[in-house]
PDB file of C-alpha atoms in Angstrom:
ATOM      1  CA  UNK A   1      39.291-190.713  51.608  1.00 46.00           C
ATOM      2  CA  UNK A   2      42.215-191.154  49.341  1.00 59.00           C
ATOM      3  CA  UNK A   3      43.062-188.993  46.236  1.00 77.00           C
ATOM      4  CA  UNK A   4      44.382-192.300  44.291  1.00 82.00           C
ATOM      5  CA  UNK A   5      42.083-193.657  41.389  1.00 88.00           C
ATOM      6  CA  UNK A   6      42.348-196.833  40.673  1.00 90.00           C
ATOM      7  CA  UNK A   7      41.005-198.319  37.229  1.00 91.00           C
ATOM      8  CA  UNK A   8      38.670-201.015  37.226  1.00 89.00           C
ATOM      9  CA  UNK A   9      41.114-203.520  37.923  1.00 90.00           C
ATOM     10  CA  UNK A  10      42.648-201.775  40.677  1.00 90.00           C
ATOM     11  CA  UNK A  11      45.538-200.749  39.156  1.00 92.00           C
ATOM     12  CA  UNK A  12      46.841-197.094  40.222  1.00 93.00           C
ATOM     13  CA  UNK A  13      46.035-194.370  37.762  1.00 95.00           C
ATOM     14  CA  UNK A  14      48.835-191.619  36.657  1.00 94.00           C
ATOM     15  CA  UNK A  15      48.653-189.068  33.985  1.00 94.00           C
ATOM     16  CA  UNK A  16      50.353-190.155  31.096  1.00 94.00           C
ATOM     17  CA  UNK A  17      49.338-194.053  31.351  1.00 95.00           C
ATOM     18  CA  UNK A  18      48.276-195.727  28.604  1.00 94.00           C
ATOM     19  CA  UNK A  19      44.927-197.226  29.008  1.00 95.00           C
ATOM     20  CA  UNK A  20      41.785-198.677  27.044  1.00 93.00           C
ATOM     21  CA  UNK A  21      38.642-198.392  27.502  1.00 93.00           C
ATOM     22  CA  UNK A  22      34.739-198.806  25.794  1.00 88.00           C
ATOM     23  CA  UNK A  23      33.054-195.980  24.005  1.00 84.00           C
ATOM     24  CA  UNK A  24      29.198-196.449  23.577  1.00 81.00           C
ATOM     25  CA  UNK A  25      28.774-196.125  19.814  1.00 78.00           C
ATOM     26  CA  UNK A  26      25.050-196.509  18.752  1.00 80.00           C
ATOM     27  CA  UNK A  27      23.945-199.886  20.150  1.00 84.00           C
ATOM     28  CA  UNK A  28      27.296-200.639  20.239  1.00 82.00           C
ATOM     29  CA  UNK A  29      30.763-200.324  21.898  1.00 83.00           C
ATOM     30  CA  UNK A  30      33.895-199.066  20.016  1.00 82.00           C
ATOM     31  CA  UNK A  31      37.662-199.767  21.860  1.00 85.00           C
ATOM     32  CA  UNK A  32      39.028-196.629  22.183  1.00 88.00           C
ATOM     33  CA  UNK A  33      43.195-196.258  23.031  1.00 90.00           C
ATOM     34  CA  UNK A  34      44.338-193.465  24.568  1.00 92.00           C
ATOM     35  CA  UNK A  35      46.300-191.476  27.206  1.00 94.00           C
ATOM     36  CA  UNK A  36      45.764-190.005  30.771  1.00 96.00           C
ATOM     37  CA  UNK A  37      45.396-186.469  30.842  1.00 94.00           C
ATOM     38  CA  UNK A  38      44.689-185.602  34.384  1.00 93.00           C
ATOM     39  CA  UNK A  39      41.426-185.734  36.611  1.00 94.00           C
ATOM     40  CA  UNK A  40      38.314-183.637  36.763  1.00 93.00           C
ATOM     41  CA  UNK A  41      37.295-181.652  40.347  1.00 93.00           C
ATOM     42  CA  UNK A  42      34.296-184.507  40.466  1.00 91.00           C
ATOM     43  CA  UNK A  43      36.890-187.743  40.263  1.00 88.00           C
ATOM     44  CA  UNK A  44      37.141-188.811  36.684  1.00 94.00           C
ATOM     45  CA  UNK A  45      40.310-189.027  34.211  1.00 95.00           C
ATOM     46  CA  UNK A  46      40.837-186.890  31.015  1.00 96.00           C
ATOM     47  CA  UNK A  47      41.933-188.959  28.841  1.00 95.00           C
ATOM     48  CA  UNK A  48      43.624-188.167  25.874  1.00 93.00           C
ATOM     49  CA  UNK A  49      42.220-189.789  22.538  1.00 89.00           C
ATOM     50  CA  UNK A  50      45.239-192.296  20.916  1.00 87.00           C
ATOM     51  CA  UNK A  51      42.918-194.293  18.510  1.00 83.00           C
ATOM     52  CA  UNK A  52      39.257-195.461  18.184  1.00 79.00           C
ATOM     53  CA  UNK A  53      38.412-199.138  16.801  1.00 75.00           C
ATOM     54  CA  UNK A  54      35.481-197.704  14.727  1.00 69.00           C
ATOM     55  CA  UNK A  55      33.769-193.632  14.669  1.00 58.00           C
ATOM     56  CA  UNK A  56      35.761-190.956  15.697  1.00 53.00           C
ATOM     57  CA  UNK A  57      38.434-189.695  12.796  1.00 52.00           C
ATOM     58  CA  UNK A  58      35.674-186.488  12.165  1.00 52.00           C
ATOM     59  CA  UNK A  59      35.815-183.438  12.213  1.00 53.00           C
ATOM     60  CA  UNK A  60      33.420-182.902  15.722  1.00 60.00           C
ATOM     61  CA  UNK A  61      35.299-185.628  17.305  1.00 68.00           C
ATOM     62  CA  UNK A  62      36.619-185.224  20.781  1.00 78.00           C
ATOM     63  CA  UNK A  63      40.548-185.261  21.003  1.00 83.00           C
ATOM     64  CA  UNK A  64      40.038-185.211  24.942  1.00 89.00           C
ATOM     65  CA  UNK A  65      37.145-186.878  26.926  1.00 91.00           C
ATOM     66  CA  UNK A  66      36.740-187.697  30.378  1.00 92.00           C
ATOM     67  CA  UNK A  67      35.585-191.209  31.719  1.00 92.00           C
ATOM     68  CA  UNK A  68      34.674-192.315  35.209  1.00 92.00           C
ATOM     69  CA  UNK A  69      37.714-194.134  36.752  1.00 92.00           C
ATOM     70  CA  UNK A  70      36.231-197.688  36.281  1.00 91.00           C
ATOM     71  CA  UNK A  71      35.036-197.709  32.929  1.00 91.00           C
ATOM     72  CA  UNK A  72      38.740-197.923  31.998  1.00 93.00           C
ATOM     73  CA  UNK A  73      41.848-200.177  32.297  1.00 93.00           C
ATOM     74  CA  UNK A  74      45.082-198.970  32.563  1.00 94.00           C
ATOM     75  CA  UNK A  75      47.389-201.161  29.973  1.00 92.00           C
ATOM     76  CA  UNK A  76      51.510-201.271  30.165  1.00 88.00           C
ATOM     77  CA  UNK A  77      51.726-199.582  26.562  1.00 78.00           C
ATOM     78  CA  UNK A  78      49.440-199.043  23.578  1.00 73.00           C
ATOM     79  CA  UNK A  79      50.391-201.650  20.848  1.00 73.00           C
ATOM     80  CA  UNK A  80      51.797-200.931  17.441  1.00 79.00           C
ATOM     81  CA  UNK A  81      49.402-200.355  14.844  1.00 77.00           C
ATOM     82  CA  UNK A  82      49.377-199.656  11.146  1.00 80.00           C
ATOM     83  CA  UNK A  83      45.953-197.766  11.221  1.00 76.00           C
ATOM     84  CA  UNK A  84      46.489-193.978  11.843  1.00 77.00           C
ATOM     85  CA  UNK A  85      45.728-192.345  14.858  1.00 74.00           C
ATOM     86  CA  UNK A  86      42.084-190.386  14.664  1.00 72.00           C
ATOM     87  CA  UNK A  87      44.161-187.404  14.833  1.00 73.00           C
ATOM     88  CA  UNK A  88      46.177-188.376  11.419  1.00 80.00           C
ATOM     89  CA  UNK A  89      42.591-189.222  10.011  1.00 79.00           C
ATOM     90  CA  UNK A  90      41.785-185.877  11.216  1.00 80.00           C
ATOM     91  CA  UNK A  91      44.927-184.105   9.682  1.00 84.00           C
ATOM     92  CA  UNK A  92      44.800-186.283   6.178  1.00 86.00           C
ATOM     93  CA  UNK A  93      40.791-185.365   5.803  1.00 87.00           C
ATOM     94  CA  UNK A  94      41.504-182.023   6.090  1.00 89.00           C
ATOM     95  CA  UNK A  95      44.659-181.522   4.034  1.00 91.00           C
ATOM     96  CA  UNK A  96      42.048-183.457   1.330  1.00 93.00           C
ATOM     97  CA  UNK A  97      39.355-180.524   2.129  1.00 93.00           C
ATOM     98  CA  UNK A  98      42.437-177.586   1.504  1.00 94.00           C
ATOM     99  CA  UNK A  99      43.390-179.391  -2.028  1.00 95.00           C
ATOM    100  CA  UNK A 100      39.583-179.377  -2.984  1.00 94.00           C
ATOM    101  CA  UNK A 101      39.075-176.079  -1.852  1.00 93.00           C
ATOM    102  CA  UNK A 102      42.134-174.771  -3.600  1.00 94.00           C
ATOM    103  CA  UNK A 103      41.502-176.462  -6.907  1.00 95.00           C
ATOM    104  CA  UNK A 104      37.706-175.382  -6.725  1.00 93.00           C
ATOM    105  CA  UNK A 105      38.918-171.997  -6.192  1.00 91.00           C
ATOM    106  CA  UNK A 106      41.651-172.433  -9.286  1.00 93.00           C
ATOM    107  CA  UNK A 107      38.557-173.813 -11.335  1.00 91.00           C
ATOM    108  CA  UNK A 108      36.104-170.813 -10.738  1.00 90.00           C
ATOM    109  CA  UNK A 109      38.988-167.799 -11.023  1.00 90.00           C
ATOM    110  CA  UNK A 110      39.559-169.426 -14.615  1.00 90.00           C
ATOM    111  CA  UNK A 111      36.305-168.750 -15.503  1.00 89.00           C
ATOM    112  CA  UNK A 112      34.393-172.213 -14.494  1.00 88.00           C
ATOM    113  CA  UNK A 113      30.996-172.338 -14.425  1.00 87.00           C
ATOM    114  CA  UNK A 114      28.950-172.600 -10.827  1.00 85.00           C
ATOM    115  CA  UNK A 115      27.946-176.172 -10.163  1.00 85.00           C
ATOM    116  CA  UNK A 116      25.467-177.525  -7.591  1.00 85.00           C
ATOM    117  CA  UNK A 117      24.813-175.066  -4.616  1.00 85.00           C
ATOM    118  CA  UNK A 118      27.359-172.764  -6.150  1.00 84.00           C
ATOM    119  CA  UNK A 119      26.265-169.372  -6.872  1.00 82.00           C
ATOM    120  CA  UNK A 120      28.601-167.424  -9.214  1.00 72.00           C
ATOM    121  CA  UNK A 121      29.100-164.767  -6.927  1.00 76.00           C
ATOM    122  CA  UNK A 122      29.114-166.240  -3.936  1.00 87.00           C
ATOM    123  CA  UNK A 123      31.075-169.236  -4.563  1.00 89.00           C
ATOM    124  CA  UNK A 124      34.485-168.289  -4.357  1.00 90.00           C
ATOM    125  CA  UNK A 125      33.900-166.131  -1.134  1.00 90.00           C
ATOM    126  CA  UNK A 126      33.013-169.315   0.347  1.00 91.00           C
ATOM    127  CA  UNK A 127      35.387-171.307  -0.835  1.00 92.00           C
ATOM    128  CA  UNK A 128      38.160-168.859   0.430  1.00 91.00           C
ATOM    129  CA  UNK A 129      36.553-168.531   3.759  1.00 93.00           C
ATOM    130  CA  UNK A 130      36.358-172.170   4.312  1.00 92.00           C
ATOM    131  CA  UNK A 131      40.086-172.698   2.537  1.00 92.00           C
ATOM    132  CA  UNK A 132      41.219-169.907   5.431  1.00 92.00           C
ATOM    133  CA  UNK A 133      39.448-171.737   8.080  1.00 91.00           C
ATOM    134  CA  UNK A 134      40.580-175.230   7.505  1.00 90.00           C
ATOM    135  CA  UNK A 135      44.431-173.330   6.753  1.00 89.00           C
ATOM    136  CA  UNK A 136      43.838-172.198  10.708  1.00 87.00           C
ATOM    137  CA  UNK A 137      43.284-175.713  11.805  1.00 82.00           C
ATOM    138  CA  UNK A 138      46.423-177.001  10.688  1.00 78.00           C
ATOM    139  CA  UNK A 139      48.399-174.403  12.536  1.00 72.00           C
ATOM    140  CA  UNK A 140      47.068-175.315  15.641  1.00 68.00           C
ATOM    141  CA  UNK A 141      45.645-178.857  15.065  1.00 57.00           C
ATOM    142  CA  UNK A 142      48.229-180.616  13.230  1.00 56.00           C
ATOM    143  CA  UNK A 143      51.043-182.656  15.443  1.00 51.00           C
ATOM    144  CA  UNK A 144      54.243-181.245  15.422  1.00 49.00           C
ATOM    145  CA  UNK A 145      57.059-183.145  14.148  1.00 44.00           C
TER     146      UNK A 145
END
């Protein structure tokens, strides 16, 4: 038996070929762009997570999933697009979560009141917890440039 996977067109799969493929979303099917990543023991690809046509961009997304060998089709190169990649999503939703946090923060250690769920002394424990966390993602989320 040969090691060589083949997508469903026959074409050879490498790591580090761009390829397409369908993402069950619901009742439907999303277009998902991404990147080979290398194989699992059992025979399918790792692929790397480029771009989803719909879903995907939140914060439990998967940046790496694997998919059986002929659900995908390897492509010559991943078109230009102006819609960010779900990881930019990813990075711009939570730089908007840090500036909330922060100005929350800002807001209660000037002596704002509590709103909503807040307690008054509980709220700015949380918000510096969650402010630390999502700090922690960006060091080892973000892309480097």
């Amino acid at each position: 038996m040969s090691d060589v996977k083949t997508d469903a067109r026959g074409v050879e799969i490498v790591e580090g070929a761009s390829c397409v493929y369908g993402a069950p979303v619901g009742r439907s099917i999303a277009l998902v762009e991404g990147v080979i990543d290398g194989f699992t023991p059992s025979g399918r690809v790792w692929v790397r997570i480029v771009r989803r046509a719909y879903g995907g961009g939140w914060s439990d997304s998967k940046e790496r999933v694997h998919v059986g060998a002929d659900r995908l089709v390897i492509v010559d190169a991943l078109p230009e697009s102006s819609h960010p990649t779900d990881a930019e999503r990813q990075v711009q939703r939570r730089r908007e979560r840090i500036a909330t946090y922060r100005q929350r923060i800002a807001e209660l250690e000037a002596g704002g009141e509590a709103r909503g769920w807040e307690s008054p002394e509980d709220a700015l424990k949380h918000y510096r917890k969650w402010l630390a966390q999502e700090e922690a993602k960006c060091a080892t989320h973000e892309p480097k440039q």
